[in-house]
Amino acid sequence: MRKPKVAFFDFSSCEGCQLQVANFGEALLDILGLIDVVMFREAISEKSDDYDVAIIEGSITTSHDIERIKQIRATAKVLIAYGACATIGGINGMKNNFDLEDIKKYVYKDDAKYFESIPTHPLHQVVKVDYFVHGCPVYQPEFVKVLKCALAGLLYTVPDYAVCTECRFNENVCMYDKGITCMGPVTRAGCNSWCVNNGNICYGCRGMLSNPAQEGQMDILKKHNIALDWVQNKMNMYNKPRELDTEPPANNGHIG
Amino acid sequence: MQRFVILSKKDLDAFISALAQSQKVVAPVARGHNNFSFAEVSSGKEITLKYIPTILPPKKYFLPTQEIITSYNKRENALNAILEYEKMVIFGVHTCDLAGIQCLNMVFADKPKDINYIIRKNKIAIIGLECNDYCDEYASCHVVGNHLPNGGYDLFFTDLGDVFIVHINTMLGDELVNKAAVFKSADAKMLKALESLRQMKHSIFKDEVNVKHQELKPLFDRSSNSKVWEDLNKRCVACGNCTNVCPTCYCFDIIDEPNLDLNTGVRYRRWDSCQNEPFAKVAGNENFRKERSQRQRHRYMRKFKYPVDKYSRYFCTGCGRCSRTCMAQIKLKETINDLAKETQ
């Protein structure tokens, strides 16, 4: 059987998620036994317009990006949104907090007129996405799971329950018990509470639950004396483009 | 005849160290911020004897958070059962958690029998540890009758100051005692001391809610449409902490995952929670319990109503974990009192 051709692409991003692939170590050899990487800027020089699976890092931030992602979508049989920038807009989404012209001037000063910019969009707001690998950066074991599902033609369902669930499985001491605010209760799981296992808080990089309990969450903030602005800023660090969703992506953690 | 022996406290370390030489020993260990967990120990020094219920109950050893149950081979059309187990001793199990294990035993021995659970359980020796006083204000062990030992252990330790008096309940417990050779026989004075401790506990442990033991079930029978659930709807954030830490919640999801060859793969089960958004979601995106009020009600009914109908036993062990861990500070004792107040 011919090995499926896989190409990596990057849009607005730090390319750190692709670096996660290069960081696999020996496990990468097993993965390469399964696929034929035809384009991967981080590690090889070859280029190709012939691919079956497109793995896309980065978010859509210019109208040129829109044309380019549509072209990739038209070529690829399977399109995987890879990393927070691609799945939820990620850090780039912070620009949506500001007036577009203002933020352009802030970044490019007098040269702002040479740059065209649109609000940050995750991929699914522009093209159909078949698989989502959330995270900033992606959690390697989850990427492998998604890749296997994509190649086997199986559905991968992103967990639509809180990071707290996996955090309890790992028996971490709750950050709130330590007097520290953590985004775990509103963030979708699937990362095996990676950050908390290593002594950090959850930053919400995997995106919000489909149905976060607004009233209950406000209650918790009040009880712990946490300012709403502060949490909003934390949430918007990754999740701002969520406002531009017309409907939640079908396989982004929902059965159906 | 009941058999009791004595272990001097200074010999606990020798006992645990010797046990750990021959098999895995797990016991409560301090994790900081008044959190504890059962973890592997090699000596008695690592154990915290005075602990509040651990983050996860010992059910994690009987029903692992994630467990491979079969492997498959598509080309050969083969499905092979997989059972992974480990011989171990769990030391320091409080009476609430002993009750939790008894509940799980009933469920998994019921038809269809869960072979993985049963075989694993038979490899685990349980050493109980009595609570001479309440762990904290979240516990409600008296009203569900779990503040005193009701079996479900091989050995049971009670702290009598300088010594533990140890009840030998099974042949396996007897073996552990004989092998250790640090136990002495219990004299009448010690038995008397145990009796007076139990007497004293009668004055310490009282019903923690305004509802009597036998009235709990009828209370939940008539609470289906209570407004209390609406209040919980506003407060609950569906993080799933309450069910994950519950000693008697046993729901799991089953997931297939291919190996990298895409031909073989494994089927595993993983703890699931009725509090999670997708738990009752089915094809077509229909969700049978979309409201958090319905999910919370379900959780309570699964402790105080449904298992009583089926197994004649409350599945709340009174450990207090759900209240302790709740992000929204939903407290079981409060919920019961609120229900009682409303239906009076």
mmCIF file of N, CA and C in Angstrom, chain A residues 3-100:
data_model
loop_
_atom_site.group_PDB
_atom_site.id
_atom_site.type_symbol
_atom_site.label_atom_id
_atom_site.label_comp_id
_atom_site.label_asym_id
_atom_site.label_seq_id
_atom_site.Cartn_x
_atom_site.Cartn_y
_atom_site.Cartn_z
ATOM 1 N N LYS A 3 2.244 4.741 0.880
ATOM 2 C CA LYS A 3 2.163 5.528 2.126
ATOM 3 C C LYS A 3 1.516 6.882 1.822
ATOM 4 N N PRO A 4 0.600 7.334 2.682
ATOM 5 C CA PRO A 4 -0.025 8.626 2.426
ATOM 6 C C PRO A 4 1.006 9.767 2.471
ATOM 7 N N LYS A 5 0.840 10.706 1.524
ATOM 8 C CA LYS A 5 1.757 11.850 1.470
ATOM 9 C C LYS A 5 1.253 12.939 2.412
ATOM 10 N N VAL A 6 2.150 13.371 3.268
ATOM 11 C CA VAL A 6 1.769 14.365 4.283
ATOM 12 C C VAL A 6 2.591 15.640 4.096
ATOM 13 N N ALA A 7 1.910 16.770 4.095
ATOM 14 C CA ALA A 7 2.609 18.055 3.974
ATOM 15 C C ALA A 7 2.265 18.950 5.166
ATOM 16 N N PHE A 8 3.265 19.622 5.683
ATOM 17 C CA PHE A 8 3.055 20.594 6.766
ATOM 18 C C PHE A 8 3.037 22.000 6.172
ATOM 19 N N PHE A 9 2.128 22.821 6.663
ATOM 20 C CA PHE A 9 2.062 24.214 6.215
ATOM 21 C C PHE A 9 2.020 25.116 7.433
ATOM 22 N N ASP A 10 2.571 26.339 7.289
ATOM 23 C CA ASP A 10 2.405 27.259 8.407
ATOM 24 C C ASP A 10 1.829 28.590 7.961
ATOM 25 N N PHE A 11 0.913 29.067 8.786
ATOM 26 C CA PHE A 11 0.335 30.398 8.625
ATOM 27 C C PHE A 11 0.849 31.230 9.805
ATOM 28 N N SER A 12 0.061 32.175 10.323
ATOM 29 C CA SER A 12 0.572 32.986 11.431
ATOM 30 C C SER A 12 0.774 32.128 12.676
ATOM 31 N N SER A 13 2.019 31.931 13.026
ATOM 32 C CA SER A 13 2.342 31.044 14.149
ATOM 33 C C SER A 13 3.820 31.179 14.478
ATOM 34 N N CYS A 14 4.231 30.506 15.541
ATOM 35 C CA CYS A 14 5.656 30.526 15.894
ATOM 36 C C CYS A 14 6.356 29.278 15.389
ATOM 37 N N GLU A 15 5.599 28.382 14.781
ATOM 38 C CA GLU A 15 6.110 27.095 14.272
ATOM 39 C C GLU A 15 6.581 26.166 15.381
ATOM 40 N N GLY A 16 6.252 26.528 16.604
ATOM 41 C CA GLY A 16 6.656 25.703 17.740
ATOM 42 C C GLY A 16 5.953 24.357 17.745
ATOM 43 N N CYS A 17 4.731 24.298 17.226
ATOM 44 C CA CYS A 17 4.013 23.027 17.197
ATOM 45 C C CYS A 17 4.671 22.056 16.221
ATOM 46 N N GLN A 18 5.176 22.609 15.103
ATOM 47 C CA GLN A 18 5.895 21.737 14.169
ATOM 48 C C GLN A 18 7.189 21.248 14.797
ATOM 49 N N LEU A 19 7.769 22.121 15.621
ATOM 50 C CA LEU A 19 8.986 21.732 16.326
ATOM 51 C C LEU A 19 8.715 20.517 17.221
ATOM 52 N N GLN A 20 7.470 20.439 17.733
ATOM 53 C CA GLN A 20 7.096 19.287 18.573
ATOM 54 C C GLN A 20 7.262 17.981 17.795
ATOM 55 N N VAL A 21 7.017 18.028 16.494
ATOM 56 C CA VAL A 21 7.189 16.829 15.666
ATOM 57 C C VAL A 21 8.671 16.473 15.601
ATOM 58 N N ALA A 22 9.486 17.512 15.362
ATOM 59 C CA ALA A 22 10.930 17.270 15.283
ATOM 60 C C ALA A 22 11.466 16.777 16.632
ATOM 61 N N ASN A 23 10.762 17.125 17.715
ATOM 62 C CA ASN A 23 11.198 16.746 19.063
ATOM 63 C C ASN A 23 10.800 15.329 19.468
ATOM 64 N N PHE A 24 10.104 14.640 18.580
ATOM 65 C CA PHE A 24 9.580 13.324 18.939
ATOM 66 C C PHE A 24 10.659 12.347 19.370
ATOM 67 N N GLY A 25 11.845 12.475 18.799
ATOM 68 C CA GLY A 25 12.882 11.501 19.085
ATOM 69 C C GLY A 25 12.605 10.220 18.327
ATOM 70 N N GLU A 26 12.852 9.084 19.003
ATOM 71 C CA GLU A 26 12.767 7.798 18.308
ATOM 72 C C GLU A 26 11.383 7.474 17.786
ATOM 73 N N ALA A 27 10.351 7.974 18.509
ATOM 74 C CA ALA A 27 8.978 7.676 18.084
ATOM 75 C C ALA A 27 8.719 8.191 16.674
ATOM 76 N N LEU A 28 9.474 9.207 16.273
ATOM 77 C CA LEU A 28 9.301 9.783 14.942
ATOM 78 C C LEU A 28 9.579 8.739 13.862
ATOM 79 N N LEU A 29 10.528 7.832 14.133
ATOM 80 C CA LEU A 29 10.869 6.797 13.153
ATOM 81 C C LEU A 29 9.660 5.912 12.868
ATOM 82 N N ASP A 30 8.921 5.567 13.941
ATOM 83 C CA ASP A 30 7.715 4.748 13.763
ATOM 84 C C ASP A 30 6.684 5.493 12.928
ATOM 85 N N ILE A 31 6.550 6.779 13.202
ATOM 86 C CA ILE A 31 5.562 7.578 12.462
ATOM 87 C C ILE A 31 5.965 7.681 10.996
ATOM 88 N N LEU A 32 7.266 7.847 10.757
ATOM 89 C CA LEU A 32 7.742 7.971 9.376
ATOM 90 C C LEU A 32 7.598 6.658 8.606
ATOM 91 N N GLY A 33 7.479 5.573 9.363
ATOM 92 C CA GLY A 33 7.218 4.292 8.708
ATOM 93 C C GLY A 33 5.815 4.237 8.126
ATOM 94 N N LEU A 34 4.989 5.144 8.587
ATOM 95 C CA LEU A 34 3.568 5.119 8.239
ATOM 96 C C LEU A 34 3.228 6.144 7.167
ATOM 97 N N ILE A 35 3.987 7.231 7.146
ATOM 98 C CA ILE A 35 3.659 8.327 6.225
ATOM 99 C C ILE A 35 4.883 8.738 5.408
ATOM 100 N N ASP A 36 4.598 9.441 4.341
ATOM 101 C CA ASP A 36 5.653 9.961 3.492
ATOM 102 C C ASP A 36 5.580 11.487 3.586
ATOM 103 N N VAL A 37 6.524 12.084 4.322
ATOM 104 C CA VAL A 37 6.483 13.538 4.493
ATOM 105 C C VAL A 37 7.049 14.194 3.234
ATOM 106 N N VAL A 38 6.200 14.927 2.512
ATOM 107 C CA VAL A 38 6.649 15.513 1.246
ATOM 108 C C VAL A 38 7.004 16.995 1.392
ATOM 109 N N MET A 39 6.552 17.593 2.487
ATOM 110 C CA MET A 39 6.878 19.002 2.704
ATOM 111 C C MET A 39 6.845 19.292 4.201
ATOM 112 N N PHE A 40 7.957 19.820 4.726
ATOM 113 C CA PHE A 40 8.057 20.091 6.152
ATOM 114 C C PHE A 40 9.225 21.048 6.342
ATOM 115 N N ARG A 41 8.923 22.341 6.242
ATOM 116 C CA ARG A 41 9.926 23.389 6.226
ATOM 117 C C ARG A 41 10.933 23.308 7.382
ATOM 118 N N GLU A 42 10.470 22.803 8.533
ATOM 119 C CA GLU A 42 11.339 22.786 9.705
ATOM 120 C C GLU A 42 12.463 21.771 9.581
ATOM 121 N N ALA A 43 12.245 20.737 8.741
ATOM 122 C CA ALA A 43 13.217 19.659 8.755
ATOM 123 C C ALA A 43 13.738 19.243 7.377
ATOM 124 N N ILE A 44 12.994 19.514 6.301
ATOM 125 C CA ILE A 44 13.466 19.078 4.984
ATOM 126 C C ILE A 44 13.345 20.225 3.963
ATOM 127 N N SER A 45 14.114 20.123 2.890
ATOM 128 C CA SER A 45 14.118 21.184 1.874
ATOM 129 C C SER A 45 13.111 20.940 0.761
ATOM 130 N N GLU A 46 12.692 19.666 0.620
ATOM 131 C CA GLU A 46 11.812 19.316 -0.492
ATOM 132 C C GLU A 46 10.477 20.047 -0.408
ATOM 133 N N LYS A 47 9.884 20.283 -1.590
ATOM 134 C CA LYS A 47 8.553 20.887 -1.654
ATOM 135 C C LYS A 47 7.697 20.066 -2.586
ATOM 136 N N SER A 48 6.394 20.096 -2.355
ATOM 137 C CA SER A 48 5.505 19.339 -3.245
ATOM 138 C C SER A 48 4.097 19.898 -3.188
ATOM 139 N N ASP A 49 3.411 19.851 -4.333
ATOM 140 C CA ASP A 49 2.002 20.249 -4.358
ATOM 141 C C ASP A 49 1.102 19.026 -4.398
ATOM 142 N N ASP A 50 1.728 17.861 -4.237
ATOM 143 C CA ASP A 50 0.969 16.610 -4.303
ATOM 144 C C ASP A 50 0.963 15.986 -2.904
ATOM 145 N N TYR A 51 -0.160 16.087 -2.223
ATOM 146 C CA TYR A 51 -0.234 15.532 -0.857
ATOM 147 C C TYR A 51 -1.660 15.057 -0.568
ATOM 148 N N ASP A 52 -1.755 14.105 0.365
ATOM 149 C CA ASP A 52 -3.068 13.578 0.783
ATOM 150 C C ASP A 52 -3.535 14.256 2.069
ATOM 151 N N VAL A 53 -2.575 14.422 2.976
ATOM 152 C CA VAL A 53 -2.916 14.984 4.285
ATOM 153 C C VAL A 53 -2.180 16.316 4.469
ATOM 154 N N ALA A 54 -2.927 17.352 4.780
ATOM 155 C CA ALA A 54 -2.307 18.654 5.061
ATOM 156 C C ALA A 54 -2.403 18.923 6.555
ATOM 157 N N ILE A 55 -1.257 19.148 7.176
ATOM 158 C CA ILE A 55 -1.221 19.494 8.603
ATOM 159 C C ILE A 55 -0.885 20.975 8.686
ATOM 160 N N ILE A 56 -1.832 21.748 9.205
ATOM 161 C CA ILE A 56 -1.702 23.195 9.129
ATOM 162 C C ILE A 56 -1.465 23.804 10.497
ATOM 163 N N GLU A 57 -0.354 24.500 10.633
ATOM 164 C CA GLU A 57 -0.123 25.274 11.844
ATOM 165 C C GLU A 57 -0.396 26.744 11.514
ATOM 166 N N GLY A 58 -0.921 27.480 12.493
ATOM 167 C CA GLY A 58 -1.084 28.918 12.313
ATOM 168 C C GLY A 58 -2.509 29.336 12.018
ATOM 169 N N SER A 59 -2.762 30.622 12.224
ATOM 170 C CA SER A 59 -4.109 31.139 12.001
ATOM 171 C C SER A 59 -4.144 32.030 10.760
ATOM 172 N N ILE A 60 -5.361 32.342 10.356
ATOM 173 C CA ILE A 60 -5.589 33.128 9.144
ATOM 174 C C ILE A 60 -5.642 34.606 9.537
ATOM 175 N N THR A 61 -4.711 35.411 9.022
ATOM 176 C CA THR A 61 -4.658 36.815 9.437
ATOM 177 C C THR A 61 -4.585 37.811 8.273
ATOM 178 N N THR A 62 -4.560 37.297 7.027
ATOM 179 C CA THR A 62 -4.595 38.192 5.866
ATOM 180 C C THR A 62 -5.522 37.593 4.812
ATOM 181 N N SER A 63 -5.944 38.400 3.836
ATOM 182 C CA SER A 63 -6.813 37.834 2.804
ATOM 183 C C SER A 63 -6.020 36.877 1.906
ATOM 184 N N HIS A 64 -4.725 37.096 1.817
ATOM 185 C CA HIS A 64 -3.888 36.148 1.073
ATOM 186 C C HIS A 64 -3.933 34.771 1.736
ATOM 187 N N ASP A 65 -3.937 34.770 3.093
ATOM 188 C CA ASP A 65 -4.036 33.501 3.844
ATOM 189 C C ASP A 65 -5.306 32.745 3.447
ATOM 190 N N ILE A 66 -6.382 33.502 3.250
ATOM 191 C CA ILE A 66 -7.666 32.864 2.914
ATOM 192 C C ILE A 66 -7.547 32.127 1.578
ATOM 193 N N GLU A 67 -6.970 32.808 0.586
ATOM 194 C CA GLU A 67 -6.783 32.181 -0.727
ATOM 195 C C GLU A 67 -5.920 30.929 -0.604
ATOM 196 N N ARG A 68 -4.838 31.072 0.162
ATOM 197 C CA ARG A 68 -3.875 29.979 0.271
ATOM 198 C C ARG A 68 -4.495 28.761 0.979
ATOM 199 N N ILE A 69 -5.226 28.997 2.053
ATOM 200 C CA ILE A 69 -5.799 27.849 2.792
ATOM 201 C C ILE A 69 -6.886 27.172 1.953
ATOM 202 N N LYS A 70 -7.605 27.962 1.147
ATOM 203 C CA LYS A 70 -8.635 27.361 0.282
ATOM 204 C C LYS A 70 -7.990 26.463 -0.775
ATOM 205 N N GLN A 71 -6.854 26.905 -1.264
ATOM 206 C CA GLN A 71 -6.093 26.125 -2.252
ATOM 207 C C GLN A 71 -5.641 24.794 -1.634
ATOM 208 N N ILE A 72 -5.123 24.887 -0.409
ATOM 209 C CA ILE A 72 -4.653 23.667 0.278
ATOM 210 C C ILE A 72 -5.831 22.720 0.524
ATOM 211 N N ARG A 73 -6.952 23.310 0.941
ATOM 212 C CA ARG A 73 -8.153 22.503 1.209
ATOM 213 C C ARG A 73 -8.598 21.770 -0.058
ATOM 214 N N ALA A 74 -8.490 22.453 -1.192
ATOM 215 C CA ALA A 74 -8.927 21.858 -2.454
ATOM 216 C C ALA A 74 -8.026 20.689 -2.860
ATOM 217 N N THR A 75 -6.776 20.728 -2.438
ATOM 218 C CA THR A 75 -5.826 19.672 -2.812
ATOM 219 C C THR A 75 -5.874 18.491 -1.840
ATOM 220 N N ALA A 76 -5.945 18.802 -0.545
ATOM 221 C CA ALA A 76 -5.805 17.755 0.477
ATOM 222 C C ALA A 76 -7.086 16.937 0.633
ATOM 223 N N LYS A 77 -6.900 15.625 0.843
ATOM 224 C CA LYS A 77 -8.060 14.784 1.165
ATOM 225 C C LYS A 77 -8.448 14.982 2.624
ATOM 226 N N VAL A 78 -7.417 15.132 3.449
ATOM 227 C CA VAL A 78 -7.652 15.320 4.886
ATOM 228 C C VAL A 78 -6.911 16.575 5.340
ATOM 229 N N LEU A 79 -7.618 17.421 6.085
ATOM 230 C CA LEU A 79 -6.979 18.637 6.585
ATOM 231 C C LEU A 79 -7.005 18.628 8.117
ATOM 232 N N ILE A 80 -5.823 18.753 8.696
ATOM 233 C CA ILE A 80 -5.711 18.728 10.160
ATOM 234 C C ILE A 80 -5.292 20.110 10.656
ATOM 235 N N ALA A 81 -6.125 20.711 11.513
ATOM 236 C CA ALA A 81 -5.742 21.975 12.155
ATOM 237 C C ALA A 81 -4.835 21.609 13.321
ATOM 238 N N TYR A 82 -3.656 22.197 13.335
ATOM 239 C CA TYR A 82 -2.594 21.710 14.207
ATOM 240 C C TYR A 82 -2.091 22.827 15.118
ATOM 241 N N GLY A 83 -2.406 22.733 16.394
ATOM 242 C CA GLY A 83 -1.961 23.740 17.361
ATOM 243 C C GLY A 83 -2.987 24.843 17.556
ATOM 244 N N ALA A 84 -2.888 25.531 18.688
ATOM 245 C CA ALA A 84 -3.895 26.520 19.100
ATOM 246 C C ALA A 84 -4.161 27.589 18.039
ATOM 247 N N CYS A 85 -3.107 28.075 17.352
ATOM 248 C CA CYS A 85 -3.319 29.142 16.362
ATOM 249 C C CYS A 85 -4.284 28.670 15.281
ATOM 250 N N ALA A 86 -4.135 27.415 14.866
ATOM 251 C CA ALA A 86 -4.981 26.877 13.803
ATOM 252 C C ALA A 86 -6.366 26.480 14.315
ATOM 253 N N THR A 87 -6.439 25.984 15.568
ATOM 254 C CA THR A 87 -7.724 25.439 16.041
ATOM 255 C C THR A 87 -8.622 26.495 16.682
ATOM 256 N N ILE A 88 -8.001 27.472 17.378
ATOM 257 C CA ILE A 88 -8.846 28.473 18.061
ATOM 258 C C ILE A 88 -8.368 29.913 17.822
ATOM 259 N N GLY A 89 -7.374 30.082 16.977
ATOM 260 C CA GLY A 89 -6.834 31.425 16.743
ATOM 261 C C GLY A 89 -5.609 31.703 17.590
ATOM 262 N N GLY A 90 -5.655 31.227 18.820
ATOM 263 C CA GLY A 90 -4.482 31.283 19.697
ATOM 264 C C GLY A 90 -4.018 32.694 20.008
ATOM 265 N N ILE A 91 -2.743 32.776 20.293
ATOM 266 C CA ILE A 91 -2.118 34.046 20.695
ATOM 267 C C ILE A 91 -2.403 35.154 19.666
ATOM 268 N N ASN A 92 -2.390 34.795 18.384
ATOM 269 C CA ASN A 92 -2.635 35.805 17.340
ATOM 270 C C ASN A 92 -3.984 36.480 17.500
ATOM 271 N N GLY A 93 -4.890 35.763 18.156
ATOM 272 C CA GLY A 93 -6.241 36.291 18.332
ATOM 273 C C GLY A 93 -6.284 37.518 19.210
ATOM 274 N N MET A 94 -5.218 37.748 19.973
ATOM 275 C CA MET A 94 -5.212 38.912 20.862
ATOM 276 C C MET A 94 -5.377 40.204 20.073
ATOM 277 N N LYS A 95 -4.986 40.163 18.796
ATOM 278 C CA LYS A 95 -5.122 41.373 17.978
ATOM 279 C C LYS A 95 -6.588 41.753 17.806
ATOM 280 N N ASN A 96 -7.477 40.767 17.907
ATOM 281 C CA ASN A 96 -8.911 41.059 17.752
ATOM 282 C C ASN A 96 -9.474 41.906 18.901
ATOM 283 N N ASN A 97 -8.655 42.094 19.953
ATOM 284 C CA ASN A 97 -9.064 42.959 21.066
ATOM 285 C C ASN A 97 -9.008 44.442 20.678
ATOM 286 N N PHE A 98 -8.319 44.742 19.573
ATOM 287 C CA PHE A 98 -8.046 46.141 19.233
ATOM 288 C C PHE A 98 -8.619 46.502 17.868
ATOM 289 N N ASP A 99 -8.682 47.790 17.618
ATOM 290 C CA ASP A 99 -9.045 48.271 16.298
ATOM 291 C C ASP A 99 -7.927 47.875 15.332
ATOM 292 N N LEU A 100 -8.309 47.335 14.206
ATOM 293 C CA LEU A 100 -7.340 46.780 13.264
ATOM 294 C C LEU A 100 -6.309 47.817 12.811
#
